[in-house]
């Protein structure tokens, strides 16, 4: 009897500790972000370090080779892409209010023109409501997108220390793994190792694949928009690539600003941009597959939609990108946690 209550108390304490950890994480989310991002980069680059180590190159030498490659890429981007990016960003901050004003005037123009046509009052009322909703949607979308970008930029400042964290994790990768396992009691090491492998497969596999696909989408979007002579083609292409990492909603979120800016230039150009993004999405879908997210992370589509909304509410734009793999990882931890509870109760029942 006493043994059973002892096991139930142990389960209760475990649940309280888990709840406390989650609450603490939410409190210090901005502080944790560079560490999370740095750890992710370490997981992302570690296979390259392992590849070089198999060729009899020491870990520290392999790490310096990786740093050199990353620096070359960073310098190349800074020379060829960064000036265009900064120029477009400065121009956008100046012209964005003008674009909003133009959209409002266009909606007013459409409203005036259709009133000249003799339509039944019921139809006019429906059109009025539709136009009002469209105007509100456009204005809210621009406002929310701007707010989300600004909030994400505040996180980017803290991410500058992420490469330092990545360096030390990669440098002492094996020692960190050993130290972590030594902290875990022997009887829990097997489930911890199991969960670690599954989380690594879900988190790193998902994001690594998404990063490559997003780069491809971003490049093709930028080139396509440049061919259509859409203003801010680089900014819009980068946005399309980043938002493509968001399951289901990402391609639409990335396409809307490009279509709106193209529309202000020419409705025909906007139609061409819609076709461009549709073609890119078709190619992307044929590479990844419509159910890749559910299959890779083991989550139902409804669960994915819920965690995306929750992630956006808690962590803004970054939450949309990391919500799905984090939810998949938490599912693995929760599953193993439940297995441990069942095993404790099983032992209690046997006694």
Short mmCIF file of C-alpha atoms in Angstrom, two decimals:
data_model
loop_
_atom_site.label_atom_id
_atom_site.label_comp_id
_atom_site.label_asym_id
_atom_site.label_seq_id
_atom_site.Cartn_x
_atom_site.Cartn_y
_atom_site.Cartn_z
CA UNK A 1 0.00 0.00 0.00
CA UNK A 2 2.73 2.40 1.05
CA UNK A 3 4.75 1.40 -2.05
CA UNK A 4 1.80 2.24 -4.32
CA UNK A 5 1.38 5.72 -2.79
CA UNK A 6 5.13 6.23 -3.08
CA UNK A 7 4.99 5.49 -6.83
CA UNK A 8 1.98 7.80 -7.31
CA UNK A 9 3.82 10.54 -5.42
CA UNK A 10 6.82 10.00 -7.71
CA UNK A 11 4.57 10.35 -10.78
CA UNK A 12 3.01 13.52 -9.34
CA UNK A 13 6.42 15.04 -8.68
CA UNK A 14 7.54 14.18 -12.25
CA UNK A 15 4.45 15.92 -13.67
CA UNK A 16 5.00 18.99 -11.48
CA UNK A 17 8.65 19.17 -12.51
CA UNK A 18 7.68 18.87 -16.20
CA UNK A 19 5.08 21.64 -15.82
CA UNK A 20 7.59 23.81 -13.98
CA UNK A 21 10.18 23.34 -16.73
CA UNK A 22 7.67 24.31 -19.45
CA UNK A 23 6.59 27.41 -17.46
CA UNK A 24 10.23 28.41 -16.88
CA UNK A 25 11.01 28.01 -20.60
CA UNK A 26 8.12 30.34 -21.49
CA UNK A 27 9.39 32.93 -18.99
CA UNK A 28 12.91 33.03 -20.47
CA UNK A 29 12.03 32.30 -24.11
CA UNK A 30 14.03 35.28 -25.46
CA UNK A 31 17.11 34.24 -23.51
CA UNK A 32 16.78 30.62 -24.63
CA UNK A 33 16.35 31.42 -28.33
CA UNK A 34 20.08 31.86 -29.20
CA UNK A 35 20.87 28.64 -27.31
CA UNK A 36 18.12 26.73 -29.13
CA UNK A 37 19.21 28.15 -32.49
CA UNK A 38 22.89 27.50 -31.71
CA UNK A 39 22.12 23.89 -30.74
CA UNK A 40 20.10 23.43 -33.92
CA UNK A 41 22.99 24.76 -36.05
CA UNK A 42 25.34 22.39 -34.24
CA UNK A 43 23.06 19.43 -35.05
CA UNK A 44 22.78 20.68 -38.63
CA UNK A 45 26.55 20.94 -39.18
CA UNK A 46 27.68 17.98 -37.07
CA UNK A 47 27.24 15.45 -39.96
CA UNK A 48 29.80 17.50 -41.94
CA UNK A 49 32.22 17.35 -39.00
CA UNK A 50 31.62 13.58 -38.75
CA UNK A 51 32.20 13.23 -42.51
CA UNK A 52 35.58 14.99 -42.24
CA UNK A 53 36.54 13.03 -39.13
CA UNK A 54 36.06 9.77 -41.03
CA UNK A 55 38.82 11.00 -43.35
CA UNK A 56 41.31 11.17 -40.46
CA UNK A 57 40.85 14.91 -39.87
CA UNK A 58 40.78 15.99 -36.24
CA UNK A 59 37.56 17.49 -34.86
CA UNK A 60 39.08 20.94 -34.30
CA UNK A 61 40.57 21.02 -37.84
CA UNK A 62 37.22 19.93 -39.29
CA UNK A 63 35.56 22.70 -37.31
CA UNK A 64 37.99 25.32 -38.69
CA UNK A 65 37.32 24.06 -42.24
CA UNK A 66 33.58 24.45 -41.61
CA UNK A 67 34.07 27.99 -40.24
CA UNK A 68 36.15 28.90 -43.32
CA UNK A 69 33.44 27.63 -45.70
CA UNK A 70 30.71 29.49 -43.78
CA UNK A 71 32.80 32.70 -43.78
CA UNK A 72 33.36 32.46 -47.56
CA UNK A 73 29.60 32.03 -48.08
CA UNK A 74 28.83 34.91 -45.72
CA UNK A 75 31.33 37.25 -47.43
CA UNK A 76 29.97 36.29 -50.88
CA UNK A 77 26.41 37.04 -49.75
CA UNK A 78 27.54 40.33 -48.17
CA UNK A 79 29.24 41.44 -51.40
CA UNK A 80 26.61 40.42 -53.95
CA UNK A 81 23.25 40.26 -52.14
CA UNK A 82 23.39 42.43 -49.00
CA UNK A 83 23.63 45.81 -50.83
CA UNK A 84 20.50 45.02 -52.88
CA UNK A 85 18.72 43.76 -49.75
CA UNK A 86 19.49 46.94 -47.77
CA UNK A 87 18.52 49.19 -50.70
CA UNK A 88 15.17 47.43 -51.14
CA UNK A 89 14.51 47.49 -47.39
CA UNK A 90 15.13 51.26 -47.22
CA UNK A 91 12.94 51.83 -50.27
CA UNK A 92 10.16 49.66 -48.83
CA UNK A 93 10.03 51.61 -45.55
CA UNK A 94 9.53 54.80 -47.58
CA UNK A 95 6.97 53.45 -50.08
CA UNK A 96 4.91 51.13 -47.82
CA UNK A 97 2.54 53.92 -46.64
CA UNK A 98 2.06 54.91 -50.31
CA UNK A 99 1.17 51.30 -51.20
CA UNK A 100 -1.39 51.14 -48.38
CA UNK A 101 -2.88 54.45 -49.57
CA UNK A 102 -3.03 53.17 -53.18
CA UNK A 103 -4.85 50.01 -52.08
CA UNK A 104 -7.40 52.06 -50.12
CA UNK A 105 -7.98 54.33 -53.13
CA UNK A 106 -8.40 51.32 -55.44
CA UNK A 107 -11.03 49.79 -53.13
CA UNK A 108 -12.83 53.17 -53.03
CA UNK A 109 -12.67 53.36 -56.86
CA UNK A 110 -14.18 49.88 -57.24
CA UNK A 111 -16.86 50.84 -54.71
CA UNK A 112 -17.76 53.99 -56.67
CA UNK A 113 -17.79 52.27 -60.06
CA UNK A 114 -20.05 49.39 -59.13
CA UNK A 115 -22.56 51.83 -57.56
CA UNK A 116 -23.16 53.28 -61.05
CA UNK A 117 -24.47 49.89 -62.14
CA UNK A 118 -28.14 49.34 -61.33
CA UNK A 119 -28.10 46.28 -59.10
CA UNK A 120 -30.66 44.99 -56.61
CA UNK A 121 -30.15 46.37 -53.07
CA UNK A 122 -29.48 42.89 -51.69
CA UNK A 123 -26.58 42.34 -54.12
CA UNK A 124 -25.21 45.83 -53.42
CA UNK A 125 -25.29 45.12 -49.69
CA UNK A 126 -23.40 41.85 -50.19
CA UNK A 127 -20.77 43.60 -52.36
CA UNK A 128 -20.40 46.41 -49.78
CA UNK A 129 -19.76 43.87 -47.04
CA UNK A 130 -17.31 41.95 -49.24
CA UNK A 131 -15.36 45.11 -50.14
CA UNK A 132 -15.24 46.23 -46.49
CA UNK A 133 -13.96 42.80 -45.45
CA UNK A 134 -11.39 42.82 -48.27
CA UNK A 135 -10.11 46.26 -47.24
CA UNK A 136 -9.88 45.22 -43.58
CA UNK A 137 -8.12 41.99 -44.53
CA UNK A 138 -5.50 43.80 -46.63
CA UNK A 139 -4.81 46.43 -43.97
CA UNK A 140 -4.70 43.86 -41.14
CA UNK A 141 -2.44 41.59 -43.20
CA UNK A 142 0.05 44.41 -43.85
CA UNK A 143 -0.07 45.51 -40.20
CA UNK A 144 0.34 41.96 -38.84
CA UNK A 145 3.11 41.14 -41.31
CA UNK A 146 5.01 44.33 -40.40
CA UNK A 147 4.59 43.66 -36.67
CA UNK A 148 5.69 40.04 -37.07
CA UNK A 149 8.79 41.06 -39.05
CA UNK A 150 9.72 43.72 -36.45
CA UNK A 151 9.23 41.24 -33.59
CA UNK A 152 11.35 38.67 -35.42
CA UNK A 153 14.09 41.27 -35.98
CA UNK A 154 14.26 41.86 -32.22
CA UNK A 155 15.03 38.17 -31.84
CA UNK A 156 17.69 38.32 -34.57
CA UNK A 157 19.78 40.68 -32.43
CA UNK A 158 20.04 38.00 -29.73
CA UNK A 159 20.84 35.38 -32.38
CA UNK A 160 24.24 36.96 -33.07
CA UNK A 161 25.65 34.92 -30.17
CA UNK A 162 24.25 31.68 -31.67
CA UNK A 163 27.40 31.01 -33.80
CA UNK A 164 29.54 31.20 -30.63
CA UNK A 165 27.27 28.65 -28.95
CA UNK A 166 27.40 26.49 -32.09
CA UNK A 167 31.21 26.61 -32.09
CA UNK A 168 31.52 25.39 -28.50
CA UNK A 169 28.89 22.67 -28.95
CA UNK A 170 30.65 21.34 -32.07
CA UNK A 171 34.06 21.62 -30.43
CA UNK A 172 33.03 19.63 -27.34
CA UNK A 173 30.20 17.63 -28.94
CA UNK A 174 31.27 14.21 -27.68
CA UNK A 175 32.16 15.52 -24.20
CA UNK A 176 28.76 17.24 -23.90
CA UNK A 177 26.98 14.02 -24.86
CA UNK A 178 28.98 12.01 -22.31
CA UNK A 179 28.44 14.61 -19.56
CA UNK A 180 24.71 14.67 -20.21
CA UNK A 181 24.44 10.88 -20.05
CA UNK A 182 26.44 10.81 -16.82
CA UNK A 183 23.86 13.11 -15.20
CA UNK A 184 21.02 10.72 -16.14
CA UNK A 185 20.58 7.77 -13.73
CA UNK A 186 21.58 4.44 -15.29
CA UNK A 187 18.05 3.01 -15.26
CA UNK A 188 16.80 5.97 -17.34
CA UNK A 189 19.68 6.12 -19.83
CA UNK A 190 18.10 3.72 -22.30
CA UNK A 191 14.82 5.70 -22.69
CA UNK A 192 16.77 8.98 -22.76
CA UNK A 193 19.03 7.69 -25.56
CA UNK A 194 16.00 6.38 -27.42
CA UNK A 195 14.17 9.71 -27.14
CA UNK A 196 17.35 11.59 -28.14
CA UNK A 197 17.72 9.54 -31.33
CA UNK A 198 14.05 9.98 -32.26
CA UNK A 199 14.09 13.72 -31.52
CA UNK A 200 17.26 14.15 -33.58
CA UNK A 201 15.65 12.28 -36.47
CA UNK A 202 12.47 14.38 -36.28
CA UNK A 203 13.87 17.82 -35.45
CA UNK A 204 17.05 17.88 -37.50
CA UNK A 205 15.68 15.80 -40.39
CA UNK A 206 12.59 17.96 -40.72
CA UNK A 207 14.37 21.31 -40.53
CA UNK A 208 17.33 20.25 -42.65
CA UNK A 209 14.99 19.17 -45.44
CA UNK A 210 12.89 22.31 -45.07
CA UNK A 211 15.92 24.59 -45.21
CA UNK A 212 17.10 23.10 -48.51
CA UNK A 213 13.62 23.27 -50.03
CA UNK A 214 13.17 26.85 -48.77
CA UNK A 215 16.48 27.90 -50.34
CA UNK A 216 15.35 26.44 -53.69
CA UNK A 217 11.92 28.13 -53.41
CA UNK A 218 13.56 31.43 -52.41
CA UNK A 219 15.99 31.36 -55.35
CA UNK A 220 13.31 30.49 -57.93
CA UNK A 221 10.89 33.06 -56.47
CA UNK A 222 13.56 35.79 -56.59
CA UNK A 223 14.53 34.95 -60.18
CA UNK A 224 10.89 34.75 -61.28
CA UNK A 225 9.96 38.07 -59.67
CA UNK A 226 13.07 39.67 -61.17
CA UNK A 227 12.00 38.47 -64.64
CA UNK A 228 8.53 39.94 -64.06
CA UNK A 229 10.24 43.18 -62.97
CA UNK A 230 8.39 43.24 -59.64
CA UNK A 231 9.74 45.82 -57.20
CA UNK A 232 11.55 44.47 -54.12
CA UNK A 233 12.07 41.12 -55.89
CA UNK A 234 14.92 40.13 -53.55
CA UNK A 235 12.99 40.94 -50.34
CA UNK A 236 9.89 39.17 -51.65
CA UNK A 237 11.91 36.15 -52.82
CA UNK A 238 13.63 35.82 -49.44
CA UNK A 239 10.26 36.17 -47.70
CA UNK A 240 8.79 33.44 -49.94
CA UNK A 241 11.71 31.14 -49.07
CA UNK A 242 11.44 31.75 -45.32
CA UNK A 243 7.65 31.42 -45.15
CA UNK A 244 7.83 28.21 -47.19
CA UNK A 245 9.17 26.57 -44.02
CA UNK A 246 5.70 27.04 -42.47
CA UNK A 247 3.54 23.99 -43.24
CA UNK A 248 0.29 24.54 -45.21
CA UNK A 249 0.07 28.35 -44.82
CA UNK A 250 3.66 29.29 -45.72
CA UNK A 251 3.43 29.40 -49.54
CA UNK A 252 0.26 31.53 -49.38
CA UNK A 253 1.76 33.94 -46.81
CA UNK A 254 4.86 34.30 -49.00
CA UNK A 255 2.88 34.86 -52.21
CA UNK A 256 0.38 37.49 -50.98
CA UNK A 257 2.84 40.45 -50.60
CA UNK A 258 4.37 39.73 -54.03
CA UNK A 259 0.94 39.56 -55.70
CA UNK A 260 -0.20 42.77 -53.97
CA UNK A 261 2.91 44.74 -54.99
CA UNK A 262 2.70 43.39 -58.57
CA UNK A 263 -1.01 44.30 -58.69
CA UNK A 264 -0.22 47.95 -57.87
CA UNK A 265 1.97 47.99 -60.96
CA UNK A 266 -0.32 45.99 -63.26
CA UNK A 267 -3.17 43.46 -62.79
CA UNK A 268 -1.67 41.41 -65.65
CA UNK A 269 1.67 41.31 -63.82
CA UNK A 270 -0.14 40.20 -60.65
CA UNK A 271 -1.77 37.36 -62.58
CA UNK A 272 1.66 36.32 -63.87
CA UNK A 273 3.03 36.33 -60.31
CA UNK A 274 0.13 34.10 -59.19
CA UNK A 275 1.01 31.63 -61.97
CA UNK A 276 4.70 31.83 -60.99
CA UNK A 277 4.03 30.96 -57.34
CA UNK A 278 1.55 28.25 -58.36
CA UNK A 279 4.21 26.60 -60.56
CA UNK A 280 6.85 26.87 -57.83
CA UNK A 281 4.41 25.35 -55.33
CA UNK A 282 3.68 22.49 -57.73
CA UNK A 283 7.39 21.74 -58.10
CA UNK A 284 7.88 22.01 -54.31
CA UNK A 285 4.93 19.69 -53.69
CA UNK A 286 6.26 17.10 -56.11
CA UNK A 287 9.61 17.08 -54.26
CA UNK A 288 8.27 16.98 -50.71
CA UNK A 289 4.81 15.46 -51.07
CA UNK A 290 1.53 16.74 -49.56
CA UNK A 291 1.82 14.62 -46.41
CA UNK A 292 5.52 15.10 -45.67
CA UNK A 293 4.88 16.97 -42.42
CA UNK A 294 2.53 14.38 -40.99
CA UNK A 295 4.78 11.50 -41.99
CA UNK A 296 8.04 13.09 -40.83
CA UNK A 297 6.93 14.25 -37.39
CA UNK A 298 4.08 11.83 -36.74
CA UNK A 299 1.46 14.53 -36.13
CA UNK A 300 -2.10 14.77 -37.43
CA UNK A 301 -2.72 17.75 -39.78
CA UNK A 302 -5.16 19.28 -37.24
CA UNK A 303 -2.48 19.05 -34.55
CA UNK A 304 -0.02 20.76 -36.90
CA UNK A 305 -2.46 23.64 -37.51
CA UNK A 306 -2.98 24.02 -33.74
CA UNK A 307 0.75 24.07 -32.90
CA UNK A 308 1.38 26.56 -35.73
CA UNK A 309 -1.18 28.97 -34.26
CA UNK A 310 0.17 28.42 -30.74
CA UNK A 311 3.77 28.87 -31.92
CA UNK A 312 2.92 32.12 -33.71
CA UNK A 313 1.15 33.45 -30.62
CA UNK A 314 4.04 32.63 -28.24
CA UNK A 315 7.16 33.11 -30.40
CA UNK A 316 5.90 35.22 -33.36
CA UNK A 317 7.46 34.36 -36.75
CA UNK A 318 10.09 32.01 -35.29
CA UNK A 319 7.30 30.01 -33.64
CA UNK A 320 5.77 29.29 -37.04
CA UNK A 321 9.05 27.84 -38.31
CA UNK A 322 10.01 25.75 -35.27
CA UNK A 323 6.53 24.83 -33.95
CA UNK A 324 6.08 21.57 -35.89
CA UNK A 325 9.45 19.88 -35.16
CA UNK A 326 9.27 21.03 -31.51
CA UNK A 327 5.77 19.55 -31.21
CA UNK A 328 7.01 16.30 -32.78
CA UNK A 329 9.91 16.22 -30.31
CA UNK A 330 7.57 16.88 -27.36
CA UNK A 331 5.36 14.03 -28.56
CA UNK A 332 8.36 11.67 -28.39
CA UNK A 333 9.27 12.89 -24.87
CA UNK A 334 5.65 12.61 -23.71
CA UNK A 335 5.31 9.11 -25.16
CA UNK A 336 8.44 7.87 -23.36
CA UNK A 337 7.34 9.72 -20.20
CA UNK A 338 3.99 7.85 -20.27
CA UNK A 339 5.81 4.56 -20.86
CA UNK A 340 7.87 5.22 -17.73
CA UNK A 341 4.72 5.99 -15.72
CA UNK A 342 3.07 2.78 -16.96
CA UNK A 343 6.18 0.79 -16.06
CA UNK A 344 6.17 2.32 -12.54
CA UNK A 345 2.48 1.49 -12.11
CA UNK A 346 3.09 -1.98 -13.51
CA UNK A 347 5.77 -2.60 -10.91
CA UNK A 348 3.43 -1.25 -8.23
CA UNK A 349 0.64 -3.59 -9.34
CA UNK A 350 2.93 -6.61 -9.29
CA UNK A 351 3.90 -5.81 -5.71
#
